[in-house]
mmCIF file of C-alpha atoms in Angstrom:
data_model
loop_
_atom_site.group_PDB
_atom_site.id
_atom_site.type_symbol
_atom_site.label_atom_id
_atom_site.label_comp_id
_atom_site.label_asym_id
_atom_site.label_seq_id
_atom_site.Cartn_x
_atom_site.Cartn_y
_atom_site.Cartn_z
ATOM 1 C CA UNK A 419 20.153 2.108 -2.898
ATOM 2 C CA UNK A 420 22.265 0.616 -5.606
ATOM 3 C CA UNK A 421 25.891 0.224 -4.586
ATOM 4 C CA UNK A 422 28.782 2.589 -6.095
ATOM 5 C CA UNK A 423 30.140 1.006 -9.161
ATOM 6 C CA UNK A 424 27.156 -0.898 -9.933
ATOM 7 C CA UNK A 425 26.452 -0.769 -13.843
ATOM 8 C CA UNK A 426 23.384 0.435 -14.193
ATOM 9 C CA UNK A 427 20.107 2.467 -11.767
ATOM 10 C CA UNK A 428 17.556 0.328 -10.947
ATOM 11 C CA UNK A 429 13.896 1.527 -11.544
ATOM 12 C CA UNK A 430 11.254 -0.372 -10.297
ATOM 13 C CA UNK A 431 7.540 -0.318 -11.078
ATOM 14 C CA UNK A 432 4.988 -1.514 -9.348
ATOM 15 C CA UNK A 433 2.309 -3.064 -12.235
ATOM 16 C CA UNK A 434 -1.262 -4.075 -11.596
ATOM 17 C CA UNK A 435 -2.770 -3.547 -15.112
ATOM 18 C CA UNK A 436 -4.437 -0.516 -14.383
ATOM 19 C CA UNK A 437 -4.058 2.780 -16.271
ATOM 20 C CA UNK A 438 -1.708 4.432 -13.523
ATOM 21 C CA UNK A 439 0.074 1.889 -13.219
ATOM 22 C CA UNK A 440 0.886 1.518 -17.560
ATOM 23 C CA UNK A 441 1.503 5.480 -17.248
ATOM 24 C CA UNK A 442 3.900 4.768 -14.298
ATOM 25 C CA UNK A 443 5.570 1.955 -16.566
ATOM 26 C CA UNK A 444 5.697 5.270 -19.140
ATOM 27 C CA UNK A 445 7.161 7.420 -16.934
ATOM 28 C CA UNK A 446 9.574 5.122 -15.318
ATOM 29 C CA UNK A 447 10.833 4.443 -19.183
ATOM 30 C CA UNK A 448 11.306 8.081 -19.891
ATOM 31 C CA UNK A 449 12.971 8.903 -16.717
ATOM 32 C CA UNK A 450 15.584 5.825 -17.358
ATOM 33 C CA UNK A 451 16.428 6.077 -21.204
ATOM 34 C CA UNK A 452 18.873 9.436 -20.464
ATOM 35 C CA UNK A 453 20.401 7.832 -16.886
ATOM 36 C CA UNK A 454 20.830 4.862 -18.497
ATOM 37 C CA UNK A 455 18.329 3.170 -16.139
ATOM 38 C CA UNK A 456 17.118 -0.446 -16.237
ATOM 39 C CA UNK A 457 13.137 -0.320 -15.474
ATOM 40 C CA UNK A 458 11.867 -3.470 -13.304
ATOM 41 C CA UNK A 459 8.466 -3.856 -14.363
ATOM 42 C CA UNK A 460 6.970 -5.633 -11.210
ATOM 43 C CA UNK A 461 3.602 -7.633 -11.145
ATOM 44 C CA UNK A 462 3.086 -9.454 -7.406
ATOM 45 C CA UNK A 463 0.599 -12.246 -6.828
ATOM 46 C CA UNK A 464 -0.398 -13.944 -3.650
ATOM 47 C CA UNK A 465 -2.963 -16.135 -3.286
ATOM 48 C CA UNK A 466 -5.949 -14.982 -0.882
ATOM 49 C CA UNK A 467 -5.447 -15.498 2.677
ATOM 50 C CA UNK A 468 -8.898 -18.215 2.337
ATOM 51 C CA UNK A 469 -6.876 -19.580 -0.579
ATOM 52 C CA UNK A 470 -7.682 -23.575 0.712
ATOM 53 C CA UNK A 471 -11.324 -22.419 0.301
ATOM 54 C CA UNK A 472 -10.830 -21.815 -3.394
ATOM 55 C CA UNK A 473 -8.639 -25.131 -3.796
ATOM 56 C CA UNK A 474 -11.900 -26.501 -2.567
ATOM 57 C CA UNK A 475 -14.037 -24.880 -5.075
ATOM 58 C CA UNK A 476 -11.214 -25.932 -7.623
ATOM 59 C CA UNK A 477 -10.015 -22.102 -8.215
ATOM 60 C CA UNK A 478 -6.685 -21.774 -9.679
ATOM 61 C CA UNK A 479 -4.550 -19.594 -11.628
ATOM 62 C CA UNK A 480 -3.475 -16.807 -9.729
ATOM 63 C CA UNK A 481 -0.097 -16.732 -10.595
ATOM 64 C CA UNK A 482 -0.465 -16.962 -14.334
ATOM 65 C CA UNK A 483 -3.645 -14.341 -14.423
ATOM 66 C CA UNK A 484 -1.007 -12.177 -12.928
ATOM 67 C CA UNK A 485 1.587 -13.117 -15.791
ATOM 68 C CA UNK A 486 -0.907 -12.202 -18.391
ATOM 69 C CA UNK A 487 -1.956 -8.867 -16.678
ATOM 70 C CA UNK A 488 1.815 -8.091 -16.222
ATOM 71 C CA UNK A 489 2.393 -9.280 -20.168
ATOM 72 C CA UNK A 490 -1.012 -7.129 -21.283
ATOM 73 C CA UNK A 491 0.395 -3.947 -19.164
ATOM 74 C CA UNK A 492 3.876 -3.910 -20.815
ATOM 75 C CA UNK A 493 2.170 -4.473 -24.458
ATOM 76 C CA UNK A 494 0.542 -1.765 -23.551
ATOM 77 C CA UNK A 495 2.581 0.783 -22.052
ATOM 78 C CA UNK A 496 5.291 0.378 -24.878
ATOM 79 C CA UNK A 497 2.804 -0.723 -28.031
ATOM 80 C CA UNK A 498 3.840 -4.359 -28.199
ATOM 81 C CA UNK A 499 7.971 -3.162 -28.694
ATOM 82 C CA UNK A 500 9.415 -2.886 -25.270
ATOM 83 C CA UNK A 501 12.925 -1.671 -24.903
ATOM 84 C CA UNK A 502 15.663 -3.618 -23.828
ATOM 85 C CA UNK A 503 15.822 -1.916 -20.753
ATOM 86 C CA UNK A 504 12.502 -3.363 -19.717
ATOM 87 C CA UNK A 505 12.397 -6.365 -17.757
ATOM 88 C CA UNK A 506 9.124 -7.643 -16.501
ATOM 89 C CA UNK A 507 9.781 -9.711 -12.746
ATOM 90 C CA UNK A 508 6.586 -11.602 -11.680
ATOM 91 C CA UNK A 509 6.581 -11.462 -7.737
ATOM 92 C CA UNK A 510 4.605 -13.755 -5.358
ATOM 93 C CA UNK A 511 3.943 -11.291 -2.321
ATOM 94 C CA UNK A 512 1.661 -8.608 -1.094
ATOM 95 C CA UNK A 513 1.979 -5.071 -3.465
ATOM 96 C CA UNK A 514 2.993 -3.207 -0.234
ATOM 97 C CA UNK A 515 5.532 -4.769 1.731
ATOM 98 C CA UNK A 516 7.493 -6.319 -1.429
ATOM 99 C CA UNK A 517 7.836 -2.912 -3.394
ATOM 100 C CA UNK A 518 9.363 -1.723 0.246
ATOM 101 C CA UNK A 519 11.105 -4.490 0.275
ATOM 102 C CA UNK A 520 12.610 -4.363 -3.113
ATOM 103 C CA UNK A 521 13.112 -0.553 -2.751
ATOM 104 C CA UNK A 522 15.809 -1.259 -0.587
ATOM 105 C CA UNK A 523 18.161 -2.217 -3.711
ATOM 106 C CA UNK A 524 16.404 0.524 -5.987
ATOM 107 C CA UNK A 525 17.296 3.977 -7.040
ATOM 108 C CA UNK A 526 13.796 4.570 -7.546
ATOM 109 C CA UNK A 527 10.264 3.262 -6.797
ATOM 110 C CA UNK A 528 7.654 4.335 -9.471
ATOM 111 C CA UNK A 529 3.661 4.045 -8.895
ATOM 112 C CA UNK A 530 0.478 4.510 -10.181
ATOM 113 C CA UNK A 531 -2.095 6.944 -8.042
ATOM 114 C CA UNK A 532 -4.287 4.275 -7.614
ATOM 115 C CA UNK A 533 -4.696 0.729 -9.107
ATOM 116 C CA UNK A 534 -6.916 -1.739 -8.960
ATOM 117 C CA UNK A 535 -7.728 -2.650 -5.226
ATOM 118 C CA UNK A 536 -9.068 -0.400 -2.315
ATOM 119 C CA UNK A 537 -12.124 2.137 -2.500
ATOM 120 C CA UNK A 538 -12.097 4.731 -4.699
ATOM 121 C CA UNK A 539 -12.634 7.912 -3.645
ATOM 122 C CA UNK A 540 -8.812 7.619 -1.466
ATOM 123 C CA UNK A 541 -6.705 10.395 -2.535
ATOM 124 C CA UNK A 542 -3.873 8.261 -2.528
ATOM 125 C CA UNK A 543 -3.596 4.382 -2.975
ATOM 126 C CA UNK A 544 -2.952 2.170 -0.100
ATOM 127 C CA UNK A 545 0.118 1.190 -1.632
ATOM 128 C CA UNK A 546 1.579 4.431 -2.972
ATOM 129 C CA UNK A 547 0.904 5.461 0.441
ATOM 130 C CA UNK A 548 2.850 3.122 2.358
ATOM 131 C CA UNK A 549 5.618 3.111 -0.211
ATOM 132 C CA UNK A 550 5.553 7.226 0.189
ATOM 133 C CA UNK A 551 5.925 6.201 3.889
ATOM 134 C CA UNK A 552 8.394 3.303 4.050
ATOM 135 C CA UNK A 553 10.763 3.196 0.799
ATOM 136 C CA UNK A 554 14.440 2.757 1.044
ATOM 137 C CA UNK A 555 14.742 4.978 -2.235
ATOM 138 C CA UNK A 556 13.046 8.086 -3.764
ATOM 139 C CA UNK A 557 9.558 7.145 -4.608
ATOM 140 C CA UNK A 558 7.378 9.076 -7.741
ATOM 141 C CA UNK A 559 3.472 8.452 -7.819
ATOM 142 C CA UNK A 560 2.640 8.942 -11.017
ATOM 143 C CA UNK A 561 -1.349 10.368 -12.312
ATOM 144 C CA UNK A 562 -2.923 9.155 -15.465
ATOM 145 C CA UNK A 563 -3.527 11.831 -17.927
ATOM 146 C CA UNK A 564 -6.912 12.556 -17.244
ATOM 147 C CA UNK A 565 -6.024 13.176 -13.424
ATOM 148 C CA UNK A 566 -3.724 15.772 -13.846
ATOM 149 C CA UNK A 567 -5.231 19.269 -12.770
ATOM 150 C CA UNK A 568 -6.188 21.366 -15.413
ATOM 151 C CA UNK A 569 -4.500 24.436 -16.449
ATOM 152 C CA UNK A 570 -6.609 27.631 -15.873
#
């Protein structure tokens, strides 16, 4: 949690480029503008755990790929104007353990449903999961539009 006296809340986002993940950037914005809240849009990168196989095969660019995917999501969320309180943090580390870890100086952890990695017929992301699980700080898990139950 943020300490007493600090200046602002800290909302962070965990960012993959997929759709739940641009509506959690959404949600995390509308949640912060009346608290005041700085949103920390979060993109993480590793490179695969066969990674000296790929420098082999002369494979490279998985840190900026994940800069542009970061860049395209907040374009998107907030239609190429993103406000002030927005800043994007490009993180080398496994999704999982570093939102945990950076929950533990966070007021809030926002996530998408699912994103773009596991199978898809979970219920619930691996990562939303364990942040559900393991955060430091109150954690939302934000649907897309189209997955929200219907009214009947």
């Amino acid at each position: 949690m943020s300490t007493a006296g600090a200046p602002f809340a800290r909302i962070v986002v965990g960012v993959d480029g997929s759709e739940a993940s641009i509506e959690a950037l959404r949600e995390a914005q509308r949640l912060a503008v009346p608290l005041g809240a700085k949103v920390m849009a979060n993109a993480y990168w590793d490179y695969p755990q066969v990674y000296t196989g790929y420098v082999m095969m002369g494979i490279e660019g998985f840190e900026e790929r994940a800069g542009e995917i970061l860049d395209e999501a907040v374009k998107t969320a907030f239609g190429g104007d993103t406000p002030s309180n927005v800043i994007s943090n490009l993180v080398r580390g496994h999704p999982r353990e570093s939102l945990i870890e950076a929950s533990r100086d966070a007021d809030m952890v926002v996530v998408g449903r699912r994103g773009h990695g596991g199978f898809g017929g979970l219920l619930l992301g691996s990562v939303s999961s364990a942040l559900v699980a393991h955060a430091h700080c109150p954690v939302l898990v934000v649907h897309t539009p189209e997955e929200r139950p219907k009214d009947s």
